[in-house]
mmCIF file of C-alpha atoms and ligand atoms in Angstrom:
data_model
loop_
_atom_site.group_PDB
_atom_site.id
_atom_site.type_symbol
_atom_site.label_atom_id
_atom_site.label_comp_id
_atom_site.label_asym_id
_atom_site.label_seq_id
_atom_site.Cartn_x
_atom_site.Cartn_y
_atom_site.Cartn_z
ATOM 1 C CA MET K 1252 130.964 63.619 192.161
ATOM 2 C CA THR K 1253 128.576 60.922 190.981
ATOM 3 C CA ASP K 1254 125.186 61.791 192.341
ATOM 4 C CA PRO K 1255 123.640 58.851 194.198
ATOM 5 C CA ARG K 1256 120.093 59.938 193.319
ATOM 6 C CA ASN K 1257 119.154 57.786 190.380
ATOM 7 C CA ASP K 1258 116.448 60.121 189.162
ATOM 8 C CA ASP K 1259 118.986 62.831 188.273
ATOM 9 C CA PRO K 1260 119.944 62.535 184.613
ATOM 10 C CA LEU K 1261 123.603 61.956 183.802
ATOM 11 C CA ILE K 1262 123.347 64.583 181.047
ATOM 12 C CA ASP K 1263 121.062 67.577 181.535
ATOM 13 C CA VAL K 1264 121.129 70.061 178.666
ATOM 14 C CA HIS K 1265 118.651 72.799 179.502
ATOM 15 C CA ASP K 1266 117.275 75.338 177.028
ATOM 16 C CA VAL K 1267 120.593 75.729 175.263
ATOM 17 C CA THR K 1268 121.219 78.091 172.402
ATOM 18 C CA LYS K 1269 124.475 78.436 170.521
ATOM 19 C CA ALA K 1270 125.135 81.253 168.090
ATOM 20 C CA TYR K 1271 128.224 81.511 165.924
ATOM 21 C CA GLY K 1272 128.392 85.117 164.727
ATOM 22 C CA GLU K 1273 125.477 86.454 162.727
ATOM 23 C CA GLY K 1274 124.065 83.228 161.264
ATOM 24 C CA PRO K 1275 121.056 81.242 162.486
ATOM 25 C CA HIS K 1276 121.530 79.578 165.861
ATOM 26 C CA ALA K 1277 123.375 76.259 165.632
ATOM 27 C CA LEU K 1278 121.301 75.151 168.641
ATOM 28 C CA ALA K 1279 117.979 76.834 169.174
ATOM 29 C CA GLY K 1280 116.625 76.264 172.680
ATOM 30 C CA LEU K 1281 117.516 72.601 172.990
ATOM 31 C CA THR K 1282 116.619 70.596 176.091
ATOM 32 C CA LEU K 1283 117.823 67.011 176.455
ATOM 33 C CA ARG K 1284 118.089 64.706 179.442
ATOM 34 C CA VAL K 1285 119.931 61.406 179.300
ATOM 35 C CA ARG K 1286 119.771 58.925 182.157
ATOM 36 C CA ALA K 1287 122.659 56.751 183.279
ATOM 37 C CA GLY K 1288 122.539 53.475 181.371
ATOM 38 C CA GLU K 1289 121.038 54.882 178.201
ATOM 39 C CA ALA K 1290 122.699 54.557 174.797
ATOM 40 C CA LEU K 1291 121.530 57.640 172.962
ATOM 41 C CA ALA K 1292 122.074 58.031 169.235
ATOM 42 C CA VAL K 1293 121.976 61.582 167.906
ATOM 43 C CA LEU K 1294 121.044 61.682 164.236
ATOM 44 C CA GLY K 1295 120.396 64.546 161.871
ATOM 45 C CA PRO K 1296 121.498 66.058 158.584
ATOM 46 C CA SER K 1297 124.801 67.831 158.190
ATOM 47 C CA GLY K 1298 124.628 71.274 159.822
ATOM 48 C CA SER K 1299 121.796 70.321 162.195
ATOM 49 C CA GLY K 1300 123.907 70.947 165.314
ATOM 50 C CA LYS K 1301 125.181 67.472 166.272
ATOM 51 C CA SER K 1302 128.854 68.464 166.636
ATOM 52 C CA THR K 1303 127.908 71.647 168.450
ATOM 53 C CA LEU K 1304 125.864 69.645 170.968
ATOM 54 C CA LEU K 1305 128.662 67.145 171.432
ATOM 55 C CA ASN K 1306 131.231 69.912 171.976
ATOM 56 C CA LEU K 1307 129.053 71.540 174.642
ATOM 57 C CA ILE K 1308 128.588 68.243 176.493
ATOM 58 C CA ALA K 1309 132.337 67.558 176.275
ATOM 59 C CA GLY K 1310 133.107 71.041 177.626
ATOM 60 C CA LEU K 1311 135.000 71.951 174.462
ATOM 61 C CA ASP K 1312 132.763 74.964 173.857
ATOM 62 C CA ARG K 1313 130.225 77.019 175.813
ATOM 63 C CA PRO K 1314 126.574 77.696 175.072
ATOM 64 C CA THR K 1315 125.397 81.225 174.278
ATOM 65 C CA SER K 1316 122.607 80.655 176.805
ATOM 66 C CA GLY K 1317 121.218 77.780 178.850
ATOM 67 C CA SER K 1318 123.021 75.229 181.000
ATOM 68 C CA VAL K 1319 124.866 71.947 180.478
ATOM 69 C CA THR K 1320 125.196 69.635 183.487
ATOM 70 C CA VAL K 1321 126.952 66.261 183.278
ATOM 71 C CA ASP K 1322 127.335 63.945 186.270
ATOM 72 C CA GLY K 1323 126.490 66.855 188.562
ATOM 73 C CA VAL K 1324 129.073 69.186 186.968
ATOM 74 C CA ARG K 1325 127.978 72.511 185.446
ATOM 75 C CA VAL K 1326 130.084 72.039 182.341
ATOM 76 C CA ASP K 1327 129.167 75.430 180.868
ATOM 77 C CA ARG K 1328 130.786 77.188 183.854
ATOM 78 C CA LEU K 1329 134.165 75.422 183.858
ATOM 79 C CA ASN K 1330 137.359 77.306 183.117
ATOM 80 C CA GLU K 1331 139.937 75.727 180.822
ATOM 81 C CA THR K 1332 141.801 73.787 183.517
ATOM 82 C CA ALA K 1333 138.632 72.516 185.182
ATOM 83 C CA SER K 1334 137.259 71.593 181.791
ATOM 84 C CA ALA K 1335 140.325 69.461 181.000
ATOM 85 C CA THR K 1336 140.022 67.746 184.380
ATOM 86 C CA TYR K 1337 136.314 67.160 183.703
ATOM 87 C CA ARG K 1338 137.057 65.536 180.346
ATOM 88 C CA ARG K 1339 139.760 63.324 181.825
ATOM 89 C CA SER K 1340 137.626 62.033 184.669
ATOM 90 C CA ARG K 1341 134.025 62.117 183.433
ATOM 91 C CA ILE K 1342 134.076 61.322 179.739
ATOM 92 C CA GLY K 1343 135.787 59.038 177.280
ATOM 93 C CA MET K 1344 135.770 59.978 173.617
ATOM 94 C CA VAL K 1345 136.002 57.867 170.492
ATOM 95 C CA PHE K 1346 136.381 59.503 167.081
ATOM 96 C CA GLN K 1347 135.911 58.507 163.461
ATOM 97 C CA PHE K 1348 139.649 58.503 162.751
ATOM 98 C CA PHE K 1349 140.695 56.963 166.097
ATOM 99 C CA ASN K 1350 143.049 59.841 167.116
ATOM 100 C CA LEU K 1351 145.668 57.432 168.433
ATOM 101 C CA LEU K 1352 149.317 58.472 168.804
ATOM 102 C CA ASP K 1353 151.333 56.487 166.282
ATOM 103 C CA ASP K 1354 154.670 57.053 168.057
ATOM 104 C CA LEU K 1355 153.366 55.157 171.079
ATOM 105 C CA THR K 1356 152.526 51.489 171.404
ATOM 106 C CA VAL K 1357 148.952 50.310 171.841
ATOM 107 C CA MET K 1358 149.571 49.829 175.582
ATOM 108 C CA GLU K 1359 151.079 53.306 175.915
ATOM 109 C CA ASN K 1360 148.111 54.850 174.120
ATOM 110 C CA VAL K 1361 145.690 53.124 176.467
ATOM 111 C CA LEU K 1362 147.724 54.153 179.528
ATOM 112 C CA LEU K 1363 147.792 57.818 178.569
ATOM 113 C CA PRO K 1364 144.585 58.983 180.315
ATOM 114 C CA ALA K 1365 145.663 57.241 183.530
ATOM 115 C CA GLN K 1366 149.069 58.897 183.391
ATOM 116 C CA LEU K 1367 147.495 62.303 182.869
ATOM 117 C CA SER K 1368 145.303 61.647 185.927
ATOM 118 C CA GLY K 1369 148.226 60.523 188.073
ATOM 119 C CA THR K 1370 146.988 56.937 188.542
ATOM 120 C CA PRO K 1371 149.733 54.783 190.080
ATOM 121 C CA ARG K 1372 151.599 52.883 187.352
ATOM 122 C CA ALA K 1373 150.889 49.356 188.591
ATOM 123 C CA ARG K 1374 147.171 49.979 188.906
ATOM 124 C CA ALA K 1375 147.015 51.660 185.501
ATOM 125 C CA THR K 1376 148.911 48.825 183.826
ATOM 126 C CA ALA K 1377 146.608 46.242 185.364
ATOM 127 C CA ARG K 1378 143.533 48.154 184.194
ATOM 128 C CA ALA K 1379 144.958 48.617 180.675
ATOM 129 C CA GLY K 1380 145.769 44.911 180.471
ATOM 130 C CA GLU K 1381 142.232 44.019 181.510
ATOM 131 C CA LEU K 1382 140.750 46.348 178.899
ATOM 132 C CA LEU K 1383 142.963 45.066 176.093
ATOM 133 C CA ALA K 1384 142.007 41.495 176.988
ATOM 134 C CA ARG K 1385 138.326 42.328 177.199
ATOM 135 C CA LEU K 1386 138.430 44.002 173.804
ATOM 136 C CA GLY K 1387 140.401 41.143 172.248
ATOM 137 C CA ILE K 1388 143.509 43.148 171.342
ATOM 138 C CA GLU K 1389 145.979 42.140 174.047
ATOM 139 C CA ARG K 1390 148.266 40.483 171.502
ATOM 140 C CA HIS K 1391 148.839 43.931 169.981
ATOM 141 C CA ALA K 1392 149.851 45.605 173.265
ATOM 142 C CA ARG K 1393 153.433 46.248 172.132
ATOM 143 C CA ASN K 1394 152.619 47.122 168.531
ATOM 144 C CA ARG K 1395 152.132 50.584 167.093
ATOM 145 C CA PRO K 1396 148.538 51.464 166.172
ATOM 146 C CA GLY K 1397 149.642 51.996 162.545
ATOM 147 C CA SER K 1398 150.240 48.254 162.161
ATOM 148 C CA LEU K 1399 146.651 47.380 163.164
ATOM 149 C CA SER K 1400 143.484 47.183 161.083
ATOM 150 C CA GLY K 1401 140.898 49.967 161.350
ATOM 151 C CA GLY K 1402 138.613 47.843 163.511
ATOM 152 C CA GLU K 1403 141.481 46.986 165.869
ATOM 153 C CA ARG K 1404 142.512 50.623 166.078
ATOM 154 C CA GLN K 1405 138.997 51.599 167.040
ATOM 155 C CA ARG K 1406 139.096 48.970 169.792
ATOM 156 C CA VAL K 1407 142.307 50.538 171.082
ATOM 157 C CA ALA K 1408 140.561 53.928 171.032
ATOM 158 C CA VAL K 1409 137.640 52.474 173.001
ATOM 159 C CA ALA K 1410 140.053 50.947 175.542
ATOM 160 C CA ARG K 1411 141.758 54.328 175.944
ATOM 161 C CA ALA K 1412 138.389 56.058 176.322
ATOM 162 C CA LEU K 1413 137.371 53.627 179.095
ATOM 163 C CA MET K 1414 140.685 53.756 180.954
ATOM 164 C CA ASN K 1415 139.552 56.191 183.651
ATOM 165 C CA ARG K 1416 136.131 54.531 184.025
ATOM 166 C CA PRO K 1417 134.192 57.541 182.726
ATOM 167 C CA PRO K 1418 130.468 57.673 183.475
ATOM 168 C CA LEU K 1419 129.920 58.813 179.861
ATOM 169 C CA LEU K 1420 131.341 57.399 176.644
ATOM 170 C CA ILE K 1421 130.977 59.712 173.650
ATOM 171 C CA ALA K 1422 131.382 58.169 170.213
ATOM 172 C CA ASP K 1423 131.503 60.494 167.210
ATOM 173 C CA GLU K 1424 130.925 58.495 163.994
ATOM 174 C CA PRO K 1425 132.889 55.525 165.407
ATOM 175 C CA THR K 1426 132.205 53.344 162.353
ATOM 176 C CA GLY K 1427 132.626 56.126 159.793
ATOM 177 C CA ALA K 1428 136.082 55.020 158.650
ATOM 178 C CA LEU K 1429 135.557 51.253 158.918
ATOM 179 C CA ASP K 1430 134.633 48.559 156.420
ATOM 180 C CA SER K 1431 131.356 46.804 157.133
ATOM 181 C CA ALA K 1432 132.859 43.809 158.979
ATOM 182 C CA SER K 1433 134.938 46.030 161.302
ATOM 183 C CA GLY K 1434 131.978 48.337 161.722
ATOM 184 C CA ALA K 1435 129.871 45.382 162.836
ATOM 185 C CA GLY K 1436 132.542 44.500 165.414
ATOM 186 C CA VAL K 1437 132.516 48.018 166.846
ATOM 187 C CA ARG K 1438 128.704 47.960 166.879
ATOM 188 C CA ASP K 1439 128.720 44.730 168.890
ATOM 189 C CA LEU K 1440 131.315 46.154 171.254
ATOM 190 C CA LEU K 1441 129.312 49.315 171.965
ATOM 191 C CA ARG K 1442 126.184 47.261 172.497
ATOM 192 C CA GLU K 1443 127.984 44.988 174.971
ATOM 193 C CA LEU K 1444 129.413 47.947 176.862
ATOM 194 C CA ASN K 1445 125.958 49.473 177.159
ATOM 195 C CA ALA K 1446 124.510 46.126 178.273
ATOM 196 C CA ASP K 1447 127.144 46.208 181.045
ATOM 197 C CA GLY K 1448 125.853 49.603 182.147
ATOM 198 C CA GLN K 1449 128.028 52.063 180.226
ATOM 199 C CA THR K 1450 126.139 55.223 179.250
ATOM 200 C CA ILE K 1451 126.853 56.062 175.624
ATOM 201 C CA LEU K 1452 126.248 59.161 173.539
ATOM 202 C CA LEU K 1453 126.600 58.320 169.909
ATOM 203 C CA VAL K 1454 126.634 60.776 167.018
ATOM 204 C CA THR K 1455 126.270 59.007 163.712
ATOM 205 C CA HIS K 1456 124.938 58.886 160.182
ATOM 206 C CA ASP K 1457 125.053 55.093 160.363
ATOM 207 C CA LEU K 1458 121.447 53.987 160.825
ATOM 208 C CA THR K 1459 122.476 50.357 161.314
ATOM 209 C CA LEU K 1460 124.720 51.454 164.160
ATOM 210 C CA ALA K 1461 121.976 53.552 165.738
ATOM 211 C CA GLY K 1462 119.445 50.769 165.210
ATOM 212 C CA SER K 1463 121.573 48.081 166.793
ATOM 213 C CA CYS K 1464 123.228 50.035 169.635
ATOM 214 C CA ALA K 1465 120.900 52.755 170.755
ATOM 215 C CA THR K 1466 118.256 52.455 173.454
ATOM 216 C CA ARG K 1467 116.952 55.832 172.290
ATOM 217 C CA THR K 1468 117.349 58.033 169.234
ATOM 218 C CA VAL K 1469 116.998 61.785 168.888
ATOM 219 C CA GLU K 1470 117.017 63.519 165.556
ATOM 220 C CA LEU K 1471 118.204 67.113 165.277
ATOM 221 C CA VAL K 1472 116.916 69.469 162.618
ATOM 222 C CA ASP K 1473 118.048 73.114 162.575
ATOM 223 C CA GLY K 1474 119.361 72.976 166.127
ATOM 224 C CA ARG K 1475 116.196 71.513 167.592
ATOM 225 C CA ILE K 1476 115.052 68.026 168.520
ATOM 226 C CA ALA K 1477 112.656 66.979 165.775
ATOM 227 C CA ARG K 1478 112.183 63.404 167.006
ATOM 228 C CA ASP K 1479 112.927 61.595 170.257
ATOM 229 C CA VAL K 1480 112.114 57.899 170.157
ATOM 230 C CA PRO K 1481 112.976 54.844 172.215
ATOM 231 C CA ALA K 1482 114.490 51.941 170.316
ATOM 232 C CA VAL K 1483 111.870 49.401 169.426
ATOM 233 C CA THR K 1484 114.297 46.511 169.269
ATOM 234 C CA ARG K 1485 118.034 46.143 169.499
HETATM 235 P P1 LIG O 1456 126.467 68.890 162.365
HETATM 236 O O1 LIG O 1456 127.469 68.335 163.309
HETATM 237 O O2 LIG O 1456 125.080 68.345 162.577
HETATM 238 O O3 LIG O 1456 126.897 68.799 160.931
HETATM 239 P P2 LIG O 1456 127.301 71.472 163.380
HETATM 240 O O4 LIG O 1456 127.055 71.481 164.841
HETATM 241 O O5 LIG O 1456 128.693 71.247 162.892
HETATM 242 O O6 LIG O 1456 126.286 70.457 162.677
HETATM 243 O O7 LIG O 1456 126.824 72.855 162.765
HETATM 244 C C1 LIG O 1456 125.577 73.497 163.085
HETATM 245 C C2 LIG O 1456 125.572 74.883 162.464
HETATM 246 O O8 LIG O 1456 126.539 75.708 163.088
HETATM 247 C C3 LIG O 1456 125.912 74.890 160.970
HETATM 248 O O9 LIG O 1456 125.127 75.883 160.357
HETATM 249 C C4 LIG O 1456 127.368 75.271 160.952
HETATM 250 O O10 LIG O 1456 127.699 75.943 159.759
HETATM 251 C C5 LIG O 1456 127.481 76.204 162.144
HETATM 252 N N1 LIG O 1456 128.819 76.136 162.779
HETATM 253 C C6 LIG O 1456 129.350 75.076 163.419
HETATM 254 N N2 LIG O 1456 130.569 75.380 163.914
HETATM 255 C C7 LIG O 1456 130.820 76.669 163.560
HETATM 256 C C8 LIG O 1456 131.901 77.570 163.777
HETATM 257 N N3 LIG O 1456 132.992 77.192 164.465
HETATM 258 N N4 LIG O 1456 131.788 78.811 163.273
HETATM 259 C C9 LIG O 1456 130.691 79.209 162.606
HETATM 260 N N5 LIG O 1456 129.628 78.413 162.375
HETATM 261 C C10 LIG O 1456 129.676 77.167 162.836
#
C-alpha cells in the first residue's frame, strides 16, 4: 500500500527505544523520518545503535517501545509471516558480504525474490534481464557468483535487492568488503539509483560513500541522533 500523499514519510520511526536485557538502551527515544527519494546515510561509532535501527526498519526485530512505520505499514506490529511478506515486497537489502547463494547462477540469485513472491516466470526473467543489463553484469548471468569479482558480486546483490521494485533499498556497509575501485563503482551505482528516485537507507563507516551518495546524513551516538545534516554537495 504505497500512500499517494507525498507528505507522508516513507520511513517513520517514532520515539523508539530498544533494550536488550539489563544494559543501557541500544536506542533511546529515537525519532527519524525519511521521505521518499532521500538517500540517508546513518553513521556512528560501533555500538551506537545502527544495526538495531536497521533491524527494526527491516522488521527483523521489534522495538521495546515506540512505533516503526514504513510505506504505511506498522512494521513493529507484524507477526513473523507478515514480516517476511513485508520484507519481500517493501524492502531490498544489500549486505557487506553480498549474501548470494553460490550454488545458484547469477540469474537464479536475482530471480529468487520474484519466485518467492509468485511473480510469473516470464515477467520475472524479463525484469532480471533488464536489471543485469542495467548494472552491466548480463554477461555473467549463467555464472556462479563465486567466479565474479567483489564489485560484480555486489552488483548482483543490488540487482536481487531491486527485483521486486521495493520502495526502500537498505544497504549495510555495501563497500565494506570491496577494494577502492570496486567500492567507487558501487558508490556510483547507488548514486545513480537514487538520482532515478530510489529511496536508500545506507549504514556505513565509509565517509566517502556517505559523502558521495547521501542526500542527508544522521549520526547516532548512544542510541540517539547526535547530528542530522543535509548533504552539502554530492
Ligand atoms: P552498531 O550497529 O552501531 O555497532 P548495535 O545496534 O549493534 O550498534 O548495538 C547497540 C547496542 O546494543 C550495543 O551496546 C550492543 O552491545 C547492544 N546490542 C546489540 N544487539 C544486541 C543483542 N542481540 N543482545 C544484547 N545487546 C545487544
